[in-house]
Short mmCIF file of N, CA and C in Angstrom, two decimals:
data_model
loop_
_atom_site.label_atom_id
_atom_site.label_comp_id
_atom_site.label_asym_id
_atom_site.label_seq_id
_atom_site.Cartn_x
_atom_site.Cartn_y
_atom_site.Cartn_z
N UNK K 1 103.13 146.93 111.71
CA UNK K 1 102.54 147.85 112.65
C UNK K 1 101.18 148.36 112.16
N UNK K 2 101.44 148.43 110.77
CA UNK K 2 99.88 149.26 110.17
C UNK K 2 98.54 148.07 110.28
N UNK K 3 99.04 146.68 110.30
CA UNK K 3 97.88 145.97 110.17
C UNK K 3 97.47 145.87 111.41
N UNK K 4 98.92 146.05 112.79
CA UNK K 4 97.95 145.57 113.98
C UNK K 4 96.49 146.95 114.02
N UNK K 5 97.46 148.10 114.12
CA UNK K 5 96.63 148.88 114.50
C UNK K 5 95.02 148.57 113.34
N UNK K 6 95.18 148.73 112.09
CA UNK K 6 94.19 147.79 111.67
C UNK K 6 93.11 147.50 111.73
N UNK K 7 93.42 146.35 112.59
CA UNK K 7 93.41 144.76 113.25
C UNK K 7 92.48 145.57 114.41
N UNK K 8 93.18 146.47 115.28
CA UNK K 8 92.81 146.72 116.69
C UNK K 8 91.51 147.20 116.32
N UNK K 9 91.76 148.38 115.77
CA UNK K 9 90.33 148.79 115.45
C UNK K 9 89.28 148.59 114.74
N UNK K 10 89.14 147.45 113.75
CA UNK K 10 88.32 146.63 113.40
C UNK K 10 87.89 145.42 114.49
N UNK K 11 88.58 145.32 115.51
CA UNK K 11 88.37 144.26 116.33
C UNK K 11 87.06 145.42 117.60
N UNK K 12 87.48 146.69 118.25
CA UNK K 12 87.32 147.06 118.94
C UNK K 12 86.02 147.51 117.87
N UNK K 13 85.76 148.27 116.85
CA UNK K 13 84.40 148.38 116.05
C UNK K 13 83.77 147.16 116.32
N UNK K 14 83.97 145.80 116.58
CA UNK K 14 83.00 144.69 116.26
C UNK K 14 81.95 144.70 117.53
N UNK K 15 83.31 144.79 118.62
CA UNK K 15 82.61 145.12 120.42
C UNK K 15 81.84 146.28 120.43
N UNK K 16 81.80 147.20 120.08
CA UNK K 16 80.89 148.17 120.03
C UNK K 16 79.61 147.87 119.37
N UNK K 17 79.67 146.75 118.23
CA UNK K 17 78.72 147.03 117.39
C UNK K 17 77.43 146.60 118.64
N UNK K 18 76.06 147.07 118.39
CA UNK K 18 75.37 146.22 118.64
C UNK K 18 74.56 145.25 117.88
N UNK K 19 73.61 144.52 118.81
CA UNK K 19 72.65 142.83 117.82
C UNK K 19 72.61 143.38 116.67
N UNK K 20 71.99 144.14 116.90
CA UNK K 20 71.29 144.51 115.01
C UNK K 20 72.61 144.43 114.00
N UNK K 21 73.33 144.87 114.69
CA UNK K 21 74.43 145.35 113.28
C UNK K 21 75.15 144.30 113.40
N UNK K 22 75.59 143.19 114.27
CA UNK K 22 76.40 141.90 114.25
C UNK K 22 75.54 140.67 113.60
N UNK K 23 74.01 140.82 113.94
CA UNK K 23 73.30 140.03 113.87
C UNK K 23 72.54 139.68 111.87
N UNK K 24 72.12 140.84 112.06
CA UNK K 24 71.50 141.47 110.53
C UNK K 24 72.22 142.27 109.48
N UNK K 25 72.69 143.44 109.99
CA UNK K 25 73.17 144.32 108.91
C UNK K 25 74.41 143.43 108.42
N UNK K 26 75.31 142.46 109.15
CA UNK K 26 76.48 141.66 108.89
C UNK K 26 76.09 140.71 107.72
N UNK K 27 74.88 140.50 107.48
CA UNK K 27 74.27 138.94 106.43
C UNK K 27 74.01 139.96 105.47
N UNK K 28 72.79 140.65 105.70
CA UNK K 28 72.14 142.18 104.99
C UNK K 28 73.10 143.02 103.81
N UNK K 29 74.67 142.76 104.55
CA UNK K 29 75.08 143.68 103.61
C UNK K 29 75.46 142.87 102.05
N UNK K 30 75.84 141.73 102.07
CA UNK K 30 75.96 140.91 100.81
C UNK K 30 74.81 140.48 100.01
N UNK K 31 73.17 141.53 100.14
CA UNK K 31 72.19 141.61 99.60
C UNK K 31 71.73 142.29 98.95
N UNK K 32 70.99 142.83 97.37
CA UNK K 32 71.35 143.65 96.59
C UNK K 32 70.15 144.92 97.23
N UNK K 33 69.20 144.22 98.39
CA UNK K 33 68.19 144.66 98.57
C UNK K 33 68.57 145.30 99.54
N UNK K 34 68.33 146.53 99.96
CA UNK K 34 69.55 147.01 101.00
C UNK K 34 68.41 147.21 102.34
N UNK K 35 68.93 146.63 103.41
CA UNK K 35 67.78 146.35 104.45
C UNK K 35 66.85 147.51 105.06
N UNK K 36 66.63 148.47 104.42
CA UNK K 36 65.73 149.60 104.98
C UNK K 36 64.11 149.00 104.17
N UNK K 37 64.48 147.92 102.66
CA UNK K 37 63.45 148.03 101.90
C UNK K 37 62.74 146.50 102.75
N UNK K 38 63.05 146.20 103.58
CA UNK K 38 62.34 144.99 104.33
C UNK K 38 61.49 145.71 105.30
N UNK K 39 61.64 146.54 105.91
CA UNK K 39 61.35 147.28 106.59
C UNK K 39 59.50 147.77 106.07
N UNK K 40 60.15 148.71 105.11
CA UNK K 40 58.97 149.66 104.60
C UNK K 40 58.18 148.51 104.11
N UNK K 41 58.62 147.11 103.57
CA UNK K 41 57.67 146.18 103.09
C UNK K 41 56.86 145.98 104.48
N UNK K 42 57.25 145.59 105.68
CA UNK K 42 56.63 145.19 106.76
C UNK K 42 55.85 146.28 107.13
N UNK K 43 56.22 147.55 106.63
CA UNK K 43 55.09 148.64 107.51
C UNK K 43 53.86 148.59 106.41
N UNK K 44 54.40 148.65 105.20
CA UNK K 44 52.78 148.36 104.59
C UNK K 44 52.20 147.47 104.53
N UNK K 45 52.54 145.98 105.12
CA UNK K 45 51.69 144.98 105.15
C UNK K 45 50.86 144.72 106.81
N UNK K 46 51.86 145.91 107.91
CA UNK K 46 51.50 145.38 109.21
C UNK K 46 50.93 146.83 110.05
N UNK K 47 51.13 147.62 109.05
CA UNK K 47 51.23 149.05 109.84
C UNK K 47 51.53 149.83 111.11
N UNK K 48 51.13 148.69 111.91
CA UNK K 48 52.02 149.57 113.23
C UNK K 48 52.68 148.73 113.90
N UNK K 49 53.71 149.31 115.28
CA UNK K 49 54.77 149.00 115.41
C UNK K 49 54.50 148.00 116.21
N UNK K 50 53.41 147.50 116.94
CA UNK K 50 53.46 146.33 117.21
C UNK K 50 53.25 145.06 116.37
N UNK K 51 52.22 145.54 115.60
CA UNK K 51 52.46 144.34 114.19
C UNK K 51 53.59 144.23 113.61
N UNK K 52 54.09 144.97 113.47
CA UNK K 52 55.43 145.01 112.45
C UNK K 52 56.41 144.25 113.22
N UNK K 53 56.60 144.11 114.91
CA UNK K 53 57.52 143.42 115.43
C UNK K 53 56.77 142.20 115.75
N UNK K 54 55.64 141.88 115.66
CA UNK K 54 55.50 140.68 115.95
C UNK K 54 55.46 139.72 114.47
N UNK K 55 55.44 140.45 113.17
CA UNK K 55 55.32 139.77 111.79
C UNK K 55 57.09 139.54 112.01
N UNK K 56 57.81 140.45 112.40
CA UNK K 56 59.12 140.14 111.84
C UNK K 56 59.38 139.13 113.08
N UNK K 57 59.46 139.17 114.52
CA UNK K 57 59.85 137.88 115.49
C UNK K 57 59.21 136.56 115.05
N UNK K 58 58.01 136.73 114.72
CA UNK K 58 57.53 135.36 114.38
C UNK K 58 58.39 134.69 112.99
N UNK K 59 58.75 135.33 111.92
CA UNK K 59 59.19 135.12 110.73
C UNK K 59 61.33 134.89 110.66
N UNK K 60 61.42 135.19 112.00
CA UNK K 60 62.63 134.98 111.93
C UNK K 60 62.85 134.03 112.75
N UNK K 61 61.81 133.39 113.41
CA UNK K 61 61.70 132.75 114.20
C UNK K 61 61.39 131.33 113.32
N UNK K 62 61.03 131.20 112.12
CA UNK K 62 60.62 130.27 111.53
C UNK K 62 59.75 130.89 110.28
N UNK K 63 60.74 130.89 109.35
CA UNK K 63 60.99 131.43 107.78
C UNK K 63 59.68 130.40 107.39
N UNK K 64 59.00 131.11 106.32
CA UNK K 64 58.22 130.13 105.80
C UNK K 64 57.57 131.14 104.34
N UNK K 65 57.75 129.90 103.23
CA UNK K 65 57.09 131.27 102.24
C UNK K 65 56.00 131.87 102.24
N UNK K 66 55.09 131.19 103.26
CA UNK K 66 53.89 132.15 103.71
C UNK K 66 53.73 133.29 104.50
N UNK K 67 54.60 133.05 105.14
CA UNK K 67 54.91 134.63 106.19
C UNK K 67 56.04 135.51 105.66
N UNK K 68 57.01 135.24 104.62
CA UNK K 68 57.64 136.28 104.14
C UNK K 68 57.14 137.23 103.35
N UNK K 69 57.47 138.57 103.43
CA UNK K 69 56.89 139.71 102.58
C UNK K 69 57.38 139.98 101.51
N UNK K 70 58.67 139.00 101.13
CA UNK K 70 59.41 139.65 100.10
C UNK K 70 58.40 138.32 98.74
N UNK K 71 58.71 138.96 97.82
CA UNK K 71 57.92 138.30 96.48
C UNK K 71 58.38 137.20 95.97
N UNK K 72 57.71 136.26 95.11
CA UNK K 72 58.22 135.29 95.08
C UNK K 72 59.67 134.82 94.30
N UNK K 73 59.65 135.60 93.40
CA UNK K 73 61.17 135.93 92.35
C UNK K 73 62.19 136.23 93.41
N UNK K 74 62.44 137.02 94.50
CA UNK K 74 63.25 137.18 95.60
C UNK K 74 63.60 135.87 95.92
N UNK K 75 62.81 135.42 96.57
CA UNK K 75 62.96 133.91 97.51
C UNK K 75 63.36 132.93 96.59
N UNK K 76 63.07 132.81 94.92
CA UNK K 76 63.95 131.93 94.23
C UNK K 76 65.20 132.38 93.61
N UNK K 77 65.42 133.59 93.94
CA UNK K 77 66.82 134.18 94.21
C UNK K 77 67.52 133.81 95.05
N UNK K 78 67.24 134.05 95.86
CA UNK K 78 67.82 134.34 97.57
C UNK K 78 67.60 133.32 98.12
N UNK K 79 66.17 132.04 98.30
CA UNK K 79 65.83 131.51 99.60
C UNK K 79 65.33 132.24 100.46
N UNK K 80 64.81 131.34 101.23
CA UNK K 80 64.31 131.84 102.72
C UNK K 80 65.68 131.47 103.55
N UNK K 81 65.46 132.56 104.30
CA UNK K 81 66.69 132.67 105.71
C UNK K 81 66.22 131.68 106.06
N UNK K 82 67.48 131.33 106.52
CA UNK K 82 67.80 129.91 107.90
C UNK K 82 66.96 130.70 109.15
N UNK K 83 66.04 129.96 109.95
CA UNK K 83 65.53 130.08 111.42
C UNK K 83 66.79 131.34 112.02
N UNK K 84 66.50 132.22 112.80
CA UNK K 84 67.66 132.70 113.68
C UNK K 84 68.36 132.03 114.89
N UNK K 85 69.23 132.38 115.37
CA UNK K 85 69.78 131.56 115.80
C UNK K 85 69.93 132.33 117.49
N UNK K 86 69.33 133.70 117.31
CA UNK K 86 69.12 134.38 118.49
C UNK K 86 68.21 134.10 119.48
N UNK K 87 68.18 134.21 120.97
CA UNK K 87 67.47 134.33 121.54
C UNK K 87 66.07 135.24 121.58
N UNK K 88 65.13 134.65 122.01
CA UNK K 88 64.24 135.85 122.28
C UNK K 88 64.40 137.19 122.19
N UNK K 89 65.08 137.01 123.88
CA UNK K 89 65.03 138.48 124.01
C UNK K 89 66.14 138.52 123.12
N UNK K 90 67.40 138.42 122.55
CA UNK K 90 68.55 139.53 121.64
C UNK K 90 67.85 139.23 120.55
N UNK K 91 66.72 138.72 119.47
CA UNK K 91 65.97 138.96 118.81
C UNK K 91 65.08 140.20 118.79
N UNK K 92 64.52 139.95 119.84
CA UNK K 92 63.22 141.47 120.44
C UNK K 92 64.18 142.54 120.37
N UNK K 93 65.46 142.37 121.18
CA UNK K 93 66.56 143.83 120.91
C UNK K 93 66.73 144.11 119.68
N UNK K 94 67.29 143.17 119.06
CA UNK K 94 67.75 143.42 117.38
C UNK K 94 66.47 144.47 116.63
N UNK K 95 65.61 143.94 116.57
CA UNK K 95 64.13 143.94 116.33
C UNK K 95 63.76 145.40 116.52
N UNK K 96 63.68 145.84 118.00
CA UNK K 96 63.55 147.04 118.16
C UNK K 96 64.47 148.15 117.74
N UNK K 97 66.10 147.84 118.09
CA UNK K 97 66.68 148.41 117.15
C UNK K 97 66.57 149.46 115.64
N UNK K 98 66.15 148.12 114.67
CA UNK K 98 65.52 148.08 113.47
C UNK K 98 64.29 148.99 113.81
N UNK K 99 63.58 149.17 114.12
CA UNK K 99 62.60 149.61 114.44
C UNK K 99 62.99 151.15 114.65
N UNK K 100 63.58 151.62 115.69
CA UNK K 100 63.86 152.71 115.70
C UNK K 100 64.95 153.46 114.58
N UNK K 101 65.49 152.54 113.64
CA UNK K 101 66.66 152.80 112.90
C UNK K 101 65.90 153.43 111.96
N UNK K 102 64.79 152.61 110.90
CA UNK K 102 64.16 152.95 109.90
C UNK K 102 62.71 153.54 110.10
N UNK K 103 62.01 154.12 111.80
CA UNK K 103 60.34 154.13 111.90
C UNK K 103 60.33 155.47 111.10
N UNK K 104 59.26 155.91 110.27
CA UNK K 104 58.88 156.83 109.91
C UNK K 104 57.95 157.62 110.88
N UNK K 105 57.57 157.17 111.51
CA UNK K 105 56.42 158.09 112.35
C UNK K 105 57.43 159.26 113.04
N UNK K 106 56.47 160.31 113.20
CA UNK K 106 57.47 161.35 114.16
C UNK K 106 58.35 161.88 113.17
N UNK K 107 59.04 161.49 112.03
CA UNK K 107 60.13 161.80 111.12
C UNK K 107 59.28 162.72 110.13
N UNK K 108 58.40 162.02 109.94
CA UNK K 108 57.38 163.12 108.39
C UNK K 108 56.70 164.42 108.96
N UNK K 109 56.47 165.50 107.94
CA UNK K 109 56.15 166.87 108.54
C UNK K 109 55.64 167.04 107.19
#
C-alpha cells in the first residue's frame, strides 16, 4: 500500500512538472555544477535577456566547444551535451522558464 501511494505521487509530481524541470533540471541534477552557475556564466558573457536566450537556444540546439561557456577542464570532464531533442518552441519555453527562475534584474536593491 505504502509504495502505491508512493508510486502515485511521484507519478502525479512528474505531470505537474514543467519543460524546464523534466527537460533540464532532470540531467542537471547528476552534475556537480548546480544549474543556477550556467546561468550567471551566460549573463556575463551575453548580458541581456535577449542575448542570453538566443546564446543558450542556439547552443542547445547544436553543442559545439566554441559556443559553450563552460571552460575547457569542464567539457573534458563532462563533454558537450548531446543536441536537444526538444522542439523549438518547448525549447524557447524551457528557456524562458530558466530565465525567469534565476534573472537577477528587478531582484537587486
Amino acid at each position: 500500500m505504502v509504495k502505491i501511494l508512493i508510486f502515485s505521487l511521484l507519478f502525479f509530481n512528474f505531470l505537474n512538472a514543467n519543460i524546464y524541470e523534466k527537460n533540464c533540471v532532470s540531467c542537471h541534477k547528476d552534475i556537480p555544477v548546480s544549474i543556477d552557475k550556467y546561468f550567471y556564466r551566460y549573463l556575463l558573457k551575453y548580458s541581456s535577456e535577449e542575448n542570453v536566450k538566443k546564446a543558450m537556444f542556439s547552443y542547445m540546439k547544436n553543442p559545439t566547444k566554441k559556443t559553450t561557456i563552460m571552460p575547457e577542464a569542464f567539457i573534458l570532464r563532462f563533454k558537450l551535451k548531446e543536441p536537444t531533442k526538444l522542439s523549438d518552441k518547448e525549447l524557447k519555453e524551457a528557456i524562458d522558464i530558466y530565465w525567469e527562475k534565476y534573472k537577477v534584474f528587478g531582484k537587486l536593491k
